[in-house]
Amino acid sequence: MFNLQCFYYLCTIIDEKAMVYKYDFLIIGAGVAGMSYALKIAREKKGRVCIICKTALDEANTSFAQGGVASVTDLTVDNFEKHINDTMIAGDYISDRQAVEQVVRMAPEQIQELVNWGVQFDRKENGDFDLHREGGHSEFRILHHADDTGAEIQRGLMEAVRNCPDIDVKEHHFAVEIITQHHLGVRVTRRSPNIQCYGAYVLAPSNAANGRVDTYLSKITVLCTGGCGAVYLTTSNPVIATGDGIAMAYRAKATVADMEFVQFHPTVLHNPKETHPAYLITEAMRGYGGILKLPNGETFMEKYDERLSLAPRDIVARAIDKEMKIHGIDHVCLDVTHKPAEETRHHFPNIYQKCLSIGIDITQDYIPVRPAAHYMCGGIKVDLNGQSSIQRLYALGECSCTGLHGGNRLASNSLIEAVVYAETAARHSLEHVDLYDWNEQVPEWNDDGTMTNEEKVLITQSVKEVNLIMSNYVGIVRSDLRLHRAWDRLDMLYEETERLFKRVKASRDICELRNMINVGYLITRWALERKECRGLHFTTDYPQHGYDK
C-alpha cells in the first residue's frame, strides 16, 4: 500500500532557473475530466497525483456548462437503446458504436459517483431527479442544477479534490510541451513505433514574465485541457480555451481525428461586449418551450426541420446563420414570453439575471441570440480506455476524440463522457503504472531568449488574425475557396510565430498563439479533406450528404 510519508512527489533544484518534479500521475487540466480522474486515482493510494491548472481551479470550461448531464434515469419511459439511437442520429451515424454504448451504459453509475462527491442535481419533491429535455433527445433525461450545472459540478469536484491529501494542485501553471523521445534527441515521426510520454515542461506562475520552465516527470500523463473555442472570434468558451492539449499532442506526433467537426452553439446571448465567453443561453430553454423567431416575431425553423426549435444543434445553427444572412441581421431571437413568468425565473435564474443586467426581461422580452463556436467533437484520438497513440499518454474530455460524438455532439453528452472515460482511463492506468518509471535522461528546458514590448504587440495582433481567419473562412458554412484562403494565411502566421517562439522567452501568450495556429490548421486541413456535407461540416462545394451519394 502506498505510504503517505514516502516522497513520491520529489523536487530537485537544478539551478535557480529550473526545477524537476516527479509524480506518478500528471494531469494537465482541471475540469470535470481532470478532477474526476484525479479522485478515482487518489482513492486507490498507488502514487502521488498532480493537477496542472492553467488558471484558477474554478475557471475550467466545465464551469460554463449550463444545460446538464445526459443519462438514462427514468426507466419507466426511457432506456439505453433510445439514448444510443439519439446519439447516433445526432452524430450523423459516424459515431463509434462501441464508444456510444460504453458512455450510455456506464452513465448511471457515474452520475452516482458525482453525487457521492457532493454534486447536487435538482430533484422533485418525491426525491427523483428533475429531468430536462434538450434538442435531439427523444426523452427527458438531462440532469441539471438550475441553469448552472457545470458550475455545480466544478464546485463539488473542487471541494473533493481540495480535501484529498494525495492530490497536489498547481494553479496558474501552464504546460508548454509534453515530453517524448524527441526531447532526448531521438527523431520521432508519426510512423515511429512506441512513442512514449515522460511528462511535461511547465511554465511556473511566479516566473511567467521571465519564462522559467520546470520539468515535470511522470509515469502516466493525462491531457484534460478542454476545447479550442477561443480560436474563433465569438465563442461560448472562456479565453483560456486555446486547444493546448490537442496542439501539444499533435506536435508530439499523436494521432488526431475529426477536427473538422466544430460545434457552433445556436444560441448565445448577442452582446458585442462579451465574446470570450459569449454568454450561453442553454439548450434546455428550448426544451422548456422556447421558440426561435426573427426580431419581427416570425418563426422560421419550420423551413428547416420538422423538430422545429428542438432540432439538433448543427441544423439549428445553420438555420440561424442562413436567416441572419437572408435578412441582413446580426441576431435572431428566442421567445419564452408565453411561459409562466415565475416558472421561467425558477428554472433559469442565472439567465434571467444576466439578461436583466443588460436591460432584457426574458419574461416579457425576446432574447437576442446568435451562434458561436462551442465544442470540438474531434481531438486526440483515444481508445475505449482513453489512451492515445502515444504510450503512457491519455486524453480525456473535450480535447479527446473518443468517437462518441461522431459528426455532431448530442446535447449534454460531453460532461458524462468525461466522467465515464475518467473511469476507464483510471482503471487502465492503475493496472499499468507499475510497469513504468521516471525517465531521468530528460533534459531541462533550454530557453535563453528575451521578450520585448514590440514582440508582445505582434503576438496580440496575431491572435486577432487567427480569430478573424477562422470565423470568416472556417465557420458554420464553408467552401474550398475559403478553406484554402484560411490555409494560406495560417501557414504564414505559423512561420512567423515559430521564428518568434525560437528567439523569445517562453510565455503563456506565445505558447497559446502557437497552439491556436496549430489547432486552426488542423480544423482547416480536416475540413478540406472531407469532400461531403456531414454532421457539423457543411460545405457549399459538396452539397450532397455523405451517405446520400
Coordinates of C-alpha atoms in Angstrom, one line a residue, residues 228-487:
C228 CA -10.4 25.3 -28.6
G229 CA -13.3 27.8 -29.0
A230 CA -11.0 30.7 -28.4
V231 CA -9.6 30.3 -32.0
Y232 CA -12.9 31.9 -33.1
L233 CA -14.0 35.5 -32.9
T234 CA -17.1 34.7 -30.8
T235 CA -17.3 31.6 -28.6
S236 CA -19.2 30.3 -25.5
N237 CA -15.8 29.2 -24.2
P238 CA -13.5 31.2 -21.9
V239 CA -10.5 32.9 -23.4
I240 CA -8.3 30.1 -22.0
A241 CA -9.8 27.6 -24.4
T242 CA -6.9 27.7 -26.9
G243 CA -6.6 24.0 -27.7
D244 CA -3.4 23.5 -25.8
G245 CA -3.7 19.7 -25.3
I246 CA -4.6 19.0 -28.9
A247 CA -1.7 21.1 -30.2
M248 CA 0.8 19.6 -27.8
A249 CA -0.2 16.1 -28.6
Y250 CA -0.1 16.8 -32.4
R251 CA 3.4 18.3 -32.1
A252 CA 4.4 15.1 -30.2
K253 CA 3.1 13.0 -33.2
A254 CA -0.1 11.7 -31.6
T255 CA -3.0 10.7 -33.8
V256 CA -5.6 13.4 -34.1
A257 CA -9.0 12.9 -35.7
D258 CA -12.4 14.5 -36.6
M259 CA -11.1 18.1 -36.3
E260 CA -13.5 19.4 -39.0
F261 CA -16.4 18.9 -36.6
V262 CA -16.6 22.1 -34.7
Q263 CA -20.0 22.6 -33.0
F264 CA -21.5 26.0 -33.0
H265 CA -24.0 26.5 -30.2
P266 CA -27.0 28.1 -31.9
T267 CA -28.0 30.4 -29.0
V268 CA -25.5 32.6 -27.2
L269 CA -26.6 35.9 -26.0
H270 CA -26.0 38.6 -28.6
N271 CA -23.9 41.1 -26.7
P272 CA -20.9 42.6 -28.7
K273 CA -19.2 43.5 -25.5
E274 CA -18.8 39.8 -24.5
T275 CA -17.2 37.4 -27.0
H276 CA -14.8 35.2 -24.9
P277 CA -17.0 33.9 -23.5
A278 CA -20.3 34.9 -25.0
Y279 CA -23.0 34.2 -22.5
L280 CA -24.6 30.8 -23.3
I281 CA -28.4 30.5 -23.5
T282 CA -28.8 26.9 -22.6
E283 CA -30.5 24.5 -25.0
A284 CA -32.7 23.5 -22.1
M285 CA -34.5 26.7 -22.6
R286 CA -35.7 25.4 -26.0
G287 CA -36.6 22.1 -24.3
Y288 CA -38.6 24.2 -21.9
G289 CA -40.6 25.6 -24.7
G290 CA -38.6 28.5 -26.1
I291 CA -39.3 29.3 -29.7
L292 CA -36.8 30.7 -32.2
K293 CA -38.1 33.7 -34.1
L294 CA -36.9 36.6 -36.2
P295 CA -36.8 40.0 -34.5
N296 CA -40.2 40.8 -36.1
G297 CA -41.8 37.8 -34.4
E298 CA -41.9 35.4 -37.4
T299 CA -40.9 31.8 -36.8
F300 CA -38.6 30.2 -39.3
M301 CA -37.5 26.7 -38.1
E302 CA -40.4 25.1 -39.9
K303 CA -38.5 25.7 -43.1
Y304 CA -35.5 23.6 -42.0
D305 CA -36.6 20.7 -39.7
E306 CA -39.8 19.1 -38.5
R307 CA -38.5 19.1 -35.0
L308 CA -38.5 22.9 -35.2
S309 CA -36.6 24.6 -32.3
L310 CA -35.7 21.2 -30.8
A311 CA -33.7 20.1 -33.9
P312 CA -30.0 19.1 -33.2
R313 CA -27.6 22.0 -32.8
D314 CA -25.9 21.8 -36.3
I315 CA -29.3 22.1 -38.0
V316 CA -30.4 25.0 -35.8
A317 CA -27.1 26.8 -36.0
R318 CA -27.1 26.7 -39.8
A319 CA -30.7 27.8 -40.0
I320 CA -30.0 30.8 -37.8
D321 CA -26.9 31.6 -39.8
K322 CA -28.9 31.5 -43.1
E323 CA -31.7 33.6 -41.7
M324 CA -29.2 36.2 -40.5
K325 CA -27.7 36.4 -43.9
I326 CA -31.0 36.5 -45.8
H327 CA -32.3 39.3 -43.7
G328 CA -29.0 41.2 -43.1
I329 CA -29.3 41.0 -39.3
D330 CA -26.8 40.2 -36.6
H331 CA -29.1 38.0 -34.4
V332 CA -32.4 36.2 -34.2
C333 CA -34.5 35.8 -31.0
L334 CA -35.6 33.2 -28.5
D335 CA -39.1 33.7 -27.1
V336 CA -40.2 32.3 -23.7
T337 CA -42.6 35.1 -23.0
H338 CA -45.6 32.7 -23.4
K339 CA -44.3 30.6 -20.5
P340 CA -45.3 31.5 -16.9
A341 CA -43.0 34.2 -15.6
E342 CA -42.4 32.7 -12.2
E343 CA -41.7 29.3 -13.7
T344 CA -39.2 30.8 -16.1
R345 CA -37.4 32.7 -13.3
H346 CA -37.3 29.5 -11.2
H347 CA -35.8 27.3 -13.9
F348 CA -33.4 29.8 -15.4
P349 CA -32.4 32.2 -12.5
N350 CA -28.9 33.0 -13.8
I351 CA -30.1 33.6 -17.4
Y352 CA -32.9 35.8 -16.1
Q353 CA -30.5 37.9 -14.0
K354 CA -27.8 38.0 -16.8
C355 CA -30.3 39.3 -19.4
L356 CA -31.8 41.7 -16.9
S357 CA -28.4 43.2 -16.3
I358 CA -28.4 44.4 -20.0
G359 CA -32.0 45.5 -19.9
I360 CA -33.8 42.4 -21.1
D361 CA -36.6 40.9 -19.1
I362 CA -36.9 37.4 -20.6
T363 CA -40.5 37.0 -19.2
Q364 CA -41.6 39.9 -21.3
D365 CA -38.9 40.4 -24.0
Y366 CA -37.3 38.3 -26.7
I367 CA -33.8 37.1 -26.0
P368 CA -31.4 38.2 -28.8
V369 CA -29.3 35.2 -29.8
R370 CA -26.8 34.0 -32.4
P371 CA -24.5 31.0 -33.0
A372 CA -21.0 30.9 -31.6
A373 CA -18.2 28.4 -31.5
H374 CA -18.9 26.0 -28.7
Y375 CA -17.5 22.5 -28.7
M376 CA -14.8 20.4 -30.6
C377 CA -16.1 17.0 -31.4
G378 CA -12.7 15.8 -32.6
G379 CA -9.3 15.9 -30.9
I380 CA -6.7 13.5 -29.7
K381 CA -7.7 10.0 -30.9
V382 CA -8.1 7.6 -27.9
D383 CA -9.4 4.1 -27.4
L384 CA -12.1 2.9 -25.0
N385 CA -9.6 3.4 -22.1
G386 CA -8.8 7.0 -23.0
Q387 CA -5.3 6.0 -24.2
S388 CA -3.8 7.9 -27.1
S389 CA -1.5 6.6 -29.8
I390 CA 1.5 7.7 -27.5
Q391 CA 2.3 5.2 -24.7
R392 CA 1.7 6.5 -21.2
L393 CA -0.4 9.4 -22.5
Y394 CA -4.1 9.6 -22.0
A395 CA -6.6 12.2 -23.1
L396 CA -10.0 12.9 -21.6
G397 CA -12.8 15.3 -22.0
E398 CA -13.1 17.8 -24.9
C399 CA -9.5 17.6 -26.0
S400 CA -10.0 13.9 -26.8
C401 CA -11.8 12.2 -29.7
T402 CA -13.4 9.1 -28.3
G403 CA -15.8 8.6 -31.2
L404 CA -18.8 9.3 -29.1
H405 CA -19.8 12.4 -30.9
G406 CA -19.1 11.5 -34.5
G407 CA -20.1 14.4 -36.7
N408 CA -22.1 16.3 -34.1
R409 CA -22.4 16.2 -30.3
L410 CA -25.7 15.4 -28.8
A411 CA -26.6 18.0 -26.2
S412 CA -25.3 17.2 -22.6
N413 CA -23.3 14.2 -23.7
S414 CA -20.0 15.8 -23.1
L415 CA -19.9 16.0 -19.3
I416 CA -20.9 12.4 -18.9
E417 CA -18.4 11.3 -21.5
A418 CA -15.7 13.0 -19.4
V419 CA -16.6 11.1 -16.2
V420 CA -17.1 7.8 -18.0
Y421 CA -13.7 8.0 -19.7
A422 CA -12.1 9.2 -16.5
E423 CA -13.3 5.9 -15.0
T424 CA -12.0 3.6 -17.8
A425 CA -8.7 5.5 -18.0
A426 CA -8.2 5.3 -14.3
R427 CA -8.8 1.5 -14.3
H428 CA -6.4 1.1 -17.2
S429 CA -3.6 3.3 -16.0
L430 CA -3.7 1.9 -12.5
E431 CA -3.2 -1.6 -14.0
H432 CA -0.1 -0.4 -15.9
V433 CA 1.5 2.3 -13.8
D434 CA 3.9 -0.1 -12.1
L435 CA 5.3 -1.1 -15.5
Y436 CA 6.8 2.4 -15.9
D437 CA 9.4 4.6 -14.2
W438 CA 10.6 8.1 -14.5
N439 CA 13.0 8.9 -17.3
E440 CA 16.0 10.5 -15.7
Q441 CA 17.5 11.4 -19.1
V442 CA 15.1 14.2 -19.8
P443 CA 17.0 17.5 -20.3
E444 CA 15.8 20.7 -18.8
W445 CA 14.1 23.3 -21.0
N446 CA 16.6 25.3 -23.0
D447 CA 15.4 28.9 -23.3
D448 CA 17.8 31.9 -23.3
G449 CA 15.6 34.4 -25.2
T450 CA 14.0 37.7 -24.2
M451 CA 10.6 39.3 -24.8
T452 CA 10.2 42.9 -25.8
N453 CA 7.0 45.0 -25.8
E454 CA 7.1 45.1 -29.6
E455 CA 7.0 41.3 -29.7
K456 CA 4.1 41.2 -27.3
V457 CA 2.2 43.5 -29.6
L458 CA 2.9 41.2 -32.5
I459 CA 1.5 38.2 -30.5
T460 CA -1.7 40.1 -29.6
Q461 CA -2.3 41.1 -33.3
S462 CA -1.6 37.5 -34.5
V463 CA -4.2 36.2 -32.1
K464 CA -6.8 38.6 -33.6
E465 CA -5.8 37.5 -37.1
V466 CA -6.4 33.8 -36.1
N467 CA -9.8 34.7 -34.8
L468 CA -10.8 36.5 -38.0
I469 CA -9.4 33.8 -40.3
M470 CA -11.2 31.0 -38.5
S471 CA -14.5 32.9 -38.2
N472 CA -14.6 34.2 -41.8
Y473 CA -13.3 31.1 -43.6
V474 CA -13.7 28.1 -41.4
G475 CA -17.1 28.8 -39.8
I476 CA -20.6 27.3 -39.9
V477 CA -20.7 27.3 -43.8
R478 CA -17.5 26.5 -45.7
S479 CA -16.2 26.3 -49.2
D480 CA -12.9 25.1 -50.7
L481 CA -12.1 28.7 -51.7
R482 CA -12.5 29.9 -48.1
L483 CA -10.6 26.9 -46.6
H484 CA -7.6 27.4 -48.9
R485 CA -7.5 31.1 -48.1
A486 CA -7.5 30.2 -44.4
W487 CA -4.8 27.6 -45.0

